[in-house]
């Protein structure tokens, strides 16, 4: 009974607390910036487990994908990433934005933890997003985002005394996805969300490679078609909690998982978890 | 003002969106090269020789088709091509059901010829090379493809002697079936055209006399040298196993033999010198000990 009372009290707190000087999401001008057309306010900083961003102006936000910088132990090189997000300057009920990002790993030597010392791997990812967000009223917002992603990779392995085999090549793939985000604000702290993603199309996976073994060289120009069959989509109901500076998004849905930052869906239908945590100040 | 600007922004966004949609197609899988059809038809002919043979006909063919026998031995030197293709297409086996992809495109193969000293550890820089462009479609290596042999040096076995061959030709290849990733390269059929070759062999003129039919032969300091240029004739060879090479013979080309039947036969040569003769409804194995005795082998 005591636990039940505590739970009720906690929920009541969540639904009713109104922090002063709040920078929380659920106020006009402080909306979440992922899957929407919104940007940070000038000089506002957002630090989270997924991304770090800074508002250069009310219309321009720059940011980076945080986890990629911590991939260093795996690939022996930093994976640089960054993005620019530019939104319209009208600040009306309808917002529009364009976000261009890049993640780049130079073709450095991959750590011996994943391969031998003669293997070199590099890649570049370029996601471009067009977003529209409409604040229908003070409680409800609807966002639409179209994202196009180019993923290119290159790799090589030199011949050595152990294996008479030399491999090198590059690959590339593109995809176009539509993401929808509905936000229903129940209070200044709590909003329920519904996020849907659907793959509109994908290019073929291209592989251009060269293999040399025992004096025989093979140049391959190959492409993989039908990367995805049928409808590729997911739907994730969730909840967004926003206090003075702390923001938490959690949700769980079903469908296809879109790989973070790469923007490419995997081909398995599964339970799709969604979580984010960030601080804005 | 605001409404007009918003409309303008929307139009701009839609325009960019259209370009983005077009951009999705920017990674399009390459088309596989067109497969040569002639070699496919030839492969069917290899599988279905049309001449009707009895023992006496088989023995007559074995006894008198020496020019083909010699050509076959010479072309058998090209059997290294099978090793080149097998090496190039060697991949780990892939479960196609798990792959769930349609792979297409082309594989360009470039390899040095074995040279006249194939067991040497030092590659011969003048050994020449072979090139093929192999198609891949529906995740399978296409059975028929084309290529060329350029100034290619290899060894042929002529009457127990090592003949040095340097040849250039256009080749069409049939693997007999499309290959899944990881499949072993089976029988291969080679169809050669625009052949030009030079052969030299340390062979006595007496033995060489009569072996080469219409081929021009001349004495060379170290034996016999032959120049062969047949721009208007197509030669073919099927490497049916480690020790068996076959060639298709149209009996109309052997009209002077007067074997009393028409159609095509398949001549097969084994490493032990045994010659196989196969017709529409029978196969014969003929000894290499000088006798012309053939026994039915089907």
mmCIF file of N, CA and C in Angstrom, chain A residues 90 94 96-97 128 130-132 146 148 150 172-176 201-204 206 213-227 229 267, chain B residues 2 5-6 9-10 13 16-17 20-21 23-30 84 87-88 90 98-112 136:
data_model
loop_
_atom_site.group_PDB
_atom_site.id
_atom_site.type_symbol
_atom_site.label_atom_id
_atom_site.label_comp_id
_atom_site.label_asym_id
_atom_site.label_seq_id
_atom_site.Cartn_x
_atom_site.Cartn_y
_atom_site.Cartn_z
ATOM 1 N N UNK A 90 10.904 32.359 -39.402
ATOM 2 C CA UNK A 90 9.599 32.965 -39.135
ATOM 3 C C UNK A 90 9.096 32.645 -37.724
ATOM 4 N N UNK A 94 4.272 26.818 -38.041
ATOM 5 C CA UNK A 94 4.895 25.829 -38.930
ATOM 6 C C UNK A 94 6.390 26.116 -39.031
ATOM 7 N N UNK A 96 10.236 24.840 -40.444
ATOM 8 C CA UNK A 96 10.899 23.999 -41.448
ATOM 9 C C UNK A 96 12.393 24.071 -41.202
ATOM 10 N N UNK A 97 13.074 22.974 -41.457
ATOM 11 C CA UNK A 97 14.528 22.986 -41.242
ATOM 12 C C UNK A 97 15.225 22.012 -42.188
ATOM 13 N N UNK A 128 21.169 13.693 -44.677
ATOM 14 C CA UNK A 128 20.552 15.002 -44.918
ATOM 15 C C UNK A 128 19.066 14.877 -44.579
ATOM 16 N N UNK A 130 15.244 16.808 -44.056
ATOM 17 C CA UNK A 130 14.307 17.919 -44.228
ATOM 18 C C UNK A 130 13.178 17.700 -43.240
ATOM 19 N N UNK A 131 12.870 18.719 -42.453
ATOM 20 C CA UNK A 131 11.861 18.528 -41.408
ATOM 21 C C UNK A 131 10.825 19.639 -41.454
ATOM 22 N N UNK A 132 9.595 19.265 -41.133
ATOM 23 C CA UNK A 132 8.504 20.214 -40.954
ATOM 24 C C UNK A 132 7.857 19.896 -39.618
ATOM 25 N N UNK A 146 11.942 13.942 -43.579
ATOM 26 C CA UNK A 146 12.433 13.079 -44.653
ATOM 27 C C UNK A 146 13.955 13.064 -44.559
ATOM 28 N N UNK A 148 17.602 11.474 -46.009
ATOM 29 C CA UNK A 148 18.357 10.769 -47.054
ATOM 30 C C UNK A 148 19.757 10.527 -46.499
ATOM 31 N N UNK A 150 23.592 8.751 -47.211
ATOM 32 C CA UNK A 150 24.613 8.095 -48.040
ATOM 33 C C UNK A 150 25.639 7.465 -47.100
ATOM 34 N N UNK A 172 29.046 1.508 -51.317
ATOM 35 C CA UNK A 172 28.179 2.661 -51.070
ATOM 36 C C UNK A 172 26.725 2.223 -51.108
ATOM 37 N N UNK A 173 25.910 2.925 -50.340
ATOM 38 C CA UNK A 173 24.471 2.654 -50.353
ATOM 39 C C UNK A 173 23.743 3.934 -49.922
ATOM 40 N N UNK A 174 22.546 4.124 -50.429
ATOM 41 C CA UNK A 174 21.742 5.281 -50.044
ATOM 42 C C UNK A 174 20.366 4.810 -49.590
ATOM 43 N N UNK A 175 19.729 5.625 -48.795
ATOM 44 C CA UNK A 175 18.357 5.297 -48.394
ATOM 45 C C UNK A 175 17.567 6.579 -48.163
ATOM 46 N N UNK A 176 16.278 6.482 -48.296
ATOM 47 C CA UNK A 176 15.380 7.613 -48.068
ATOM 48 C C UNK A 176 14.280 7.148 -47.121
ATOM 49 N N UNK A 201 12.552 4.340 -49.789
ATOM 50 C CA UNK A 201 13.300 3.723 -50.882
ATOM 51 C C UNK A 201 14.749 3.582 -50.496
ATOM 52 N N UNK A 202 15.440 2.733 -51.222
ATOM 53 C CA UNK A 202 16.877 2.590 -50.967
ATOM 54 C C UNK A 202 17.578 2.326 -52.285
ATOM 55 N N UNK A 203 18.774 2.838 -52.378
ATOM 56 C CA UNK A 203 19.589 2.528 -53.546
ATOM 57 C C UNK A 203 20.155 1.128 -53.399
ATOM 58 N N UNK A 204 20.782 0.671 -54.448
ATOM 59 C CA UNK A 204 21.428 -0.634 -54.371
ATOM 60 C C UNK A 204 22.744 -0.500 -53.612
ATOM 61 N N UNK A 206 26.400 -0.937 -53.541
ATOM 62 C CA UNK A 206 27.439 -1.105 -54.557
ATOM 63 C C UNK A 206 28.748 -1.530 -53.912
ATOM 64 N N UNK A 213 45.052 -13.145 -55.839
ATOM 65 C CA UNK A 213 45.449 -14.379 -55.169
ATOM 66 C C UNK A 213 46.230 -15.238 -56.149
ATOM 67 N N UNK A 214 47.433 -15.608 -55.780
ATOM 68 C CA UNK A 214 48.270 -16.511 -56.577
ATOM 69 C C UNK A 214 48.394 -16.041 -58.031
ATOM 70 N N UNK A 215 48.602 -14.753 -58.211
ATOM 71 C CA UNK A 215 48.820 -14.229 -59.554
ATOM 72 C C UNK A 215 47.562 -13.997 -60.349
ATOM 73 N N UNK A 216 46.414 -14.296 -59.795
ATOM 74 C CA UNK A 216 45.143 -14.056 -60.471
ATOM 75 C C UNK A 216 44.454 -12.872 -59.804
ATOM 76 N N UNK A 217 44.131 -11.865 -60.613
ATOM 77 C CA UNK A 217 43.493 -10.663 -60.077
ATOM 78 C C UNK A 217 42.037 -10.612 -60.523
ATOM 79 N N UNK A 218 41.166 -10.281 -59.611
ATOM 80 C CA UNK A 218 39.745 -10.174 -59.920
ATOM 81 C C UNK A 218 39.271 -8.775 -59.537
ATOM 82 N N UNK A 219 38.759 -8.044 -60.511
ATOM 83 C CA UNK A 219 38.141 -6.751 -60.236
ATOM 84 C C UNK A 219 36.633 -6.953 -60.243
ATOM 85 N N UNK A 220 36.017 -6.673 -59.132
ATOM 86 C CA UNK A 220 34.571 -6.902 -59.006
ATOM 87 C C UNK A 220 33.827 -5.578 -59.040
ATOM 88 N N UNK A 221 32.822 -5.514 -59.879
ATOM 89 C CA UNK A 221 31.895 -4.385 -59.886
ATOM 90 C C UNK A 221 30.523 -4.995 -59.624
ATOM 91 N N UNK A 222 30.111 -5.006 -58.383
ATOM 92 C CA UNK A 222 28.895 -5.719 -58.012
ATOM 93 C C UNK A 222 27.918 -4.788 -57.300
ATOM 94 N N UNK A 223 26.674 -5.151 -57.389
ATOM 95 C CA UNK A 223 25.639 -4.423 -56.663
ATOM 96 C C UNK A 223 24.647 -5.403 -56.093
ATOM 97 N N UNK A 224 24.159 -5.098 -54.917
ATOM 98 C CA UNK A 224 23.133 -5.940 -54.301
ATOM 99 C C UNK A 224 21.809 -5.197 -54.382
ATOM 100 N N UNK A 225 20.856 -5.798 -55.051
ATOM 101 C CA UNK A 225 19.541 -5.185 -55.184
ATOM 102 C C UNK A 225 18.587 -5.835 -54.191
ATOM 103 N N UNK A 226 17.413 -5.287 -54.102
ATOM 104 C CA UNK A 226 16.379 -5.804 -53.190
ATOM 105 C C UNK A 226 16.917 -5.956 -51.778
ATOM 106 N N UNK A 227 17.552 -4.861 -51.308
ATOM 107 C CA UNK A 227 18.048 -4.893 -49.937
ATOM 108 C C UNK A 227 16.897 -5.077 -48.956
ATOM 109 N N UNK A 229 12.673 -5.980 -48.641
ATOM 110 C CA UNK A 229 11.468 -6.475 -49.280
ATOM 111 C C UNK A 229 10.261 -6.097 -48.420
ATOM 112 N N UNK A 267 17.083 -5.485 -41.383
ATOM 113 C CA UNK A 267 15.997 -6.155 -42.103
ATOM 114 C C UNK A 267 15.148 -7.060 -41.214
ATOM 115 N N UNK B 2 3.900 36.776 -44.066
ATOM 116 C CA UNK B 2 4.351 35.532 -43.462
ATOM 117 C C UNK B 2 3.820 34.349 -44.246
ATOM 118 N N UNK B 5 5.740 33.893 -47.504
ATOM 119 C CA UNK B 5 7.074 33.347 -47.239
ATOM 120 C C UNK B 5 6.996 31.868 -46.888
ATOM 121 N N UNK B 6 5.957 31.507 -46.118
ATOM 122 C CA UNK B 6 5.810 30.100 -45.749
ATOM 123 C C UNK B 6 5.546 29.245 -46.984
ATOM 124 N N UNK B 9 8.721 28.806 -48.795
ATOM 125 C CA UNK B 9 9.581 27.829 -48.125
ATOM 126 C C UNK B 9 9.129 26.413 -48.427
ATOM 127 N N UNK B 10 7.789 26.243 -48.450
ATOM 128 C CA UNK B 10 7.251 24.910 -48.719
ATOM 129 C C UNK B 10 7.607 24.443 -50.126
ATOM 130 N N UNK B 13 11.166 23.491 -50.176
ATOM 131 C CA UNK B 13 11.358 22.196 -49.531
ATOM 132 C C UNK B 13 10.931 21.059 -50.446
ATOM 133 N N UNK B 16 13.513 20.486 -53.138
ATOM 134 C CA UNK B 16 14.667 19.759 -52.602
ATOM 135 C C UNK B 16 14.312 18.297 -52.375
ATOM 136 N N UNK B 17 13.072 18.077 -51.938
ATOM 137 C CA UNK B 17 12.620 16.708 -51.677
ATOM 138 C C UNK B 17 12.633 15.870 -52.953
ATOM 139 N N UNK B 20 16.015 14.921 -53.679
ATOM 140 C CA UNK B 20 16.442 13.856 -52.772
ATOM 141 C C UNK B 20 15.910 12.509 -53.231
ATOM 142 N N UNK B 21 14.632 12.494 -53.647
ATOM 143 C CA UNK B 21 14.057 11.233 -54.117
ATOM 144 C C UNK B 21 14.815 10.708 -55.329
ATOM 145 N N UNK B 23 17.838 11.305 -55.901
ATOM 146 C CA UNK B 23 19.184 10.912 -55.458
ATOM 147 C C UNK B 23 19.219 9.508 -54.894
ATOM 148 N N UNK B 24 18.070 9.006 -54.439
ATOM 149 C CA UNK B 24 18.045 7.647 -53.912
ATOM 150 C C UNK B 24 18.541 6.658 -54.952
ATOM 151 N N UNK B 25 18.268 6.971 -56.201
ATOM 152 C CA UNK B 25 18.711 6.073 -57.260
ATOM 153 C C UNK B 25 20.160 6.214 -57.637
ATOM 154 N N UNK B 26 20.925 6.970 -56.859
ATOM 155 C CA UNK B 26 22.296 7.237 -57.274
ATOM 156 C C UNK B 26 23.202 6.033 -57.040
ATOM 157 N N UNK B 27 22.749 5.072 -56.290
ATOM 158 C CA UNK B 27 23.518 3.838 -56.205
ATOM 159 C C UNK B 27 22.708 2.742 -56.889
ATOM 160 N N UNK B 28 23.031 2.502 -58.129
ATOM 161 C CA UNK B 28 22.313 1.520 -58.930
ATOM 162 C C UNK B 28 23.274 0.396 -59.287
ATOM 163 N N UNK B 29 22.848 -0.808 -59.024
ATOM 164 C CA UNK B 29 23.720 -1.960 -59.260
ATOM 165 C C UNK B 29 24.100 -2.051 -60.735
ATOM 166 N N UNK B 30 25.366 -2.350 -61.038
ATOM 167 C CA UNK B 30 25.790 -2.464 -62.439
ATOM 168 C C UNK B 30 25.155 -3.678 -63.105
ATOM 169 N N UNK B 84 42.639 -21.118 -63.590
ATOM 170 C CA UNK B 84 42.556 -19.665 -63.414
ATOM 171 C C UNK B 84 41.141 -19.272 -63.000
ATOM 172 N N UNK B 87 40.321 -20.449 -59.498
ATOM 173 C CA UNK B 87 40.975 -19.633 -58.473
ATOM 174 C C UNK B 87 40.267 -18.284 -58.316
ATOM 175 N N UNK B 88 39.859 -17.724 -59.452
ATOM 176 C CA UNK B 88 39.217 -16.411 -59.408
ATOM 177 C C UNK B 88 37.843 -16.472 -58.764
ATOM 178 N N UNK B 90 36.820 -18.634 -56.537
ATOM 179 C CA UNK B 90 36.822 -19.320 -55.250
ATOM 180 C C UNK B 90 36.352 -18.362 -54.152
ATOM 181 N N UNK B 98 19.866 -17.209 -46.484
ATOM 182 C CA UNK B 98 20.206 -16.272 -45.417
ATOM 183 C C UNK B 98 20.651 -14.930 -45.993
ATOM 184 N N UNK B 99 21.263 -14.974 -47.163
ATOM 185 C CA UNK B 99 21.773 -13.746 -47.783
ATOM 186 C C UNK B 99 20.629 -12.800 -48.135
ATOM 187 N N UNK B 100 19.581 -13.342 -48.727
ATOM 188 C CA UNK B 100 18.391 -12.564 -49.083
ATOM 189 C C UNK B 100 18.728 -11.325 -49.893
ATOM 190 N N UNK B 101 19.693 -11.469 -50.764
ATOM 191 C CA UNK B 101 20.070 -10.353 -51.628
ATOM 192 C C UNK B 101 20.182 -10.850 -53.062
ATOM 193 N N UNK B 102 19.912 -9.982 -53.970
ATOM 194 C CA UNK B 102 20.196 -10.290 -55.362
ATOM 195 C C UNK B 102 21.453 -9.528 -55.748
ATOM 196 N N UNK B 103 22.511 -10.266 -55.989
ATOM 197 C CA UNK B 103 23.776 -9.639 -56.351
ATOM 198 C C UNK B 103 23.936 -9.715 -57.863
ATOM 199 N N UNK B 104 24.347 -8.617 -58.461
ATOM 200 C CA UNK B 104 24.583 -8.614 -59.898
ATOM 201 C C UNK B 104 25.756 -7.700 -60.213
ATOM 202 N N UNK B 105 26.320 -7.915 -61.397
ATOM 203 C CA UNK B 105 27.455 -7.097 -61.795
ATOM 204 C C UNK B 105 28.433 -7.918 -62.624
ATOM 205 N N UNK B 106 29.699 -7.603 -62.481
ATOM 206 C CA UNK B 106 30.692 -8.303 -63.296
ATOM 207 C C UNK B 106 31.975 -8.514 -62.508
ATOM 208 N N UNK B 107 32.684 -9.560 -62.890
ATOM 209 C CA UNK B 107 34.004 -9.856 -62.336
ATOM 210 C C UNK B 107 34.988 -9.869 -63.497
ATOM 211 N N UNK B 108 35.983 -9.036 -63.429
ATOM 212 C CA UNK B 108 37.006 -9.009 -64.465
ATOM 213 C C UNK B 108 38.228 -9.761 -63.963
ATOM 214 N N UNK B 109 38.561 -10.815 -64.672
ATOM 215 C CA UNK B 109 39.656 -11.693 -64.243
ATOM 216 C C UNK B 109 40.878 -11.436 -65.127
ATOM 217 N N UNK B 110 42.001 -11.281 -64.495
ATOM 218 C CA UNK B 110 43.262 -11.083 -65.220
ATOM 219 C C UNK B 110 44.313 -11.984 -64.564
ATOM 220 N N UNK B 111 44.917 -12.823 -65.368
ATOM 221 C CA UNK B 111 45.913 -13.740 -64.798
ATOM 222 C C UNK B 111 47.033 -13.975 -65.785
ATOM 223 N N UNK B 112 48.204 -14.226 -65.239
ATOM 224 C CA UNK B 112 49.354 -14.545 -66.086
ATOM 225 C C UNK B 112 49.240 -15.989 -66.567
ATOM 226 N N UNK B 136 27.642 -11.685 -63.169
ATOM 227 C CA UNK B 136 26.974 -12.183 -61.960
ATOM 228 C C UNK B 136 25.549 -11.647 -61.987
#
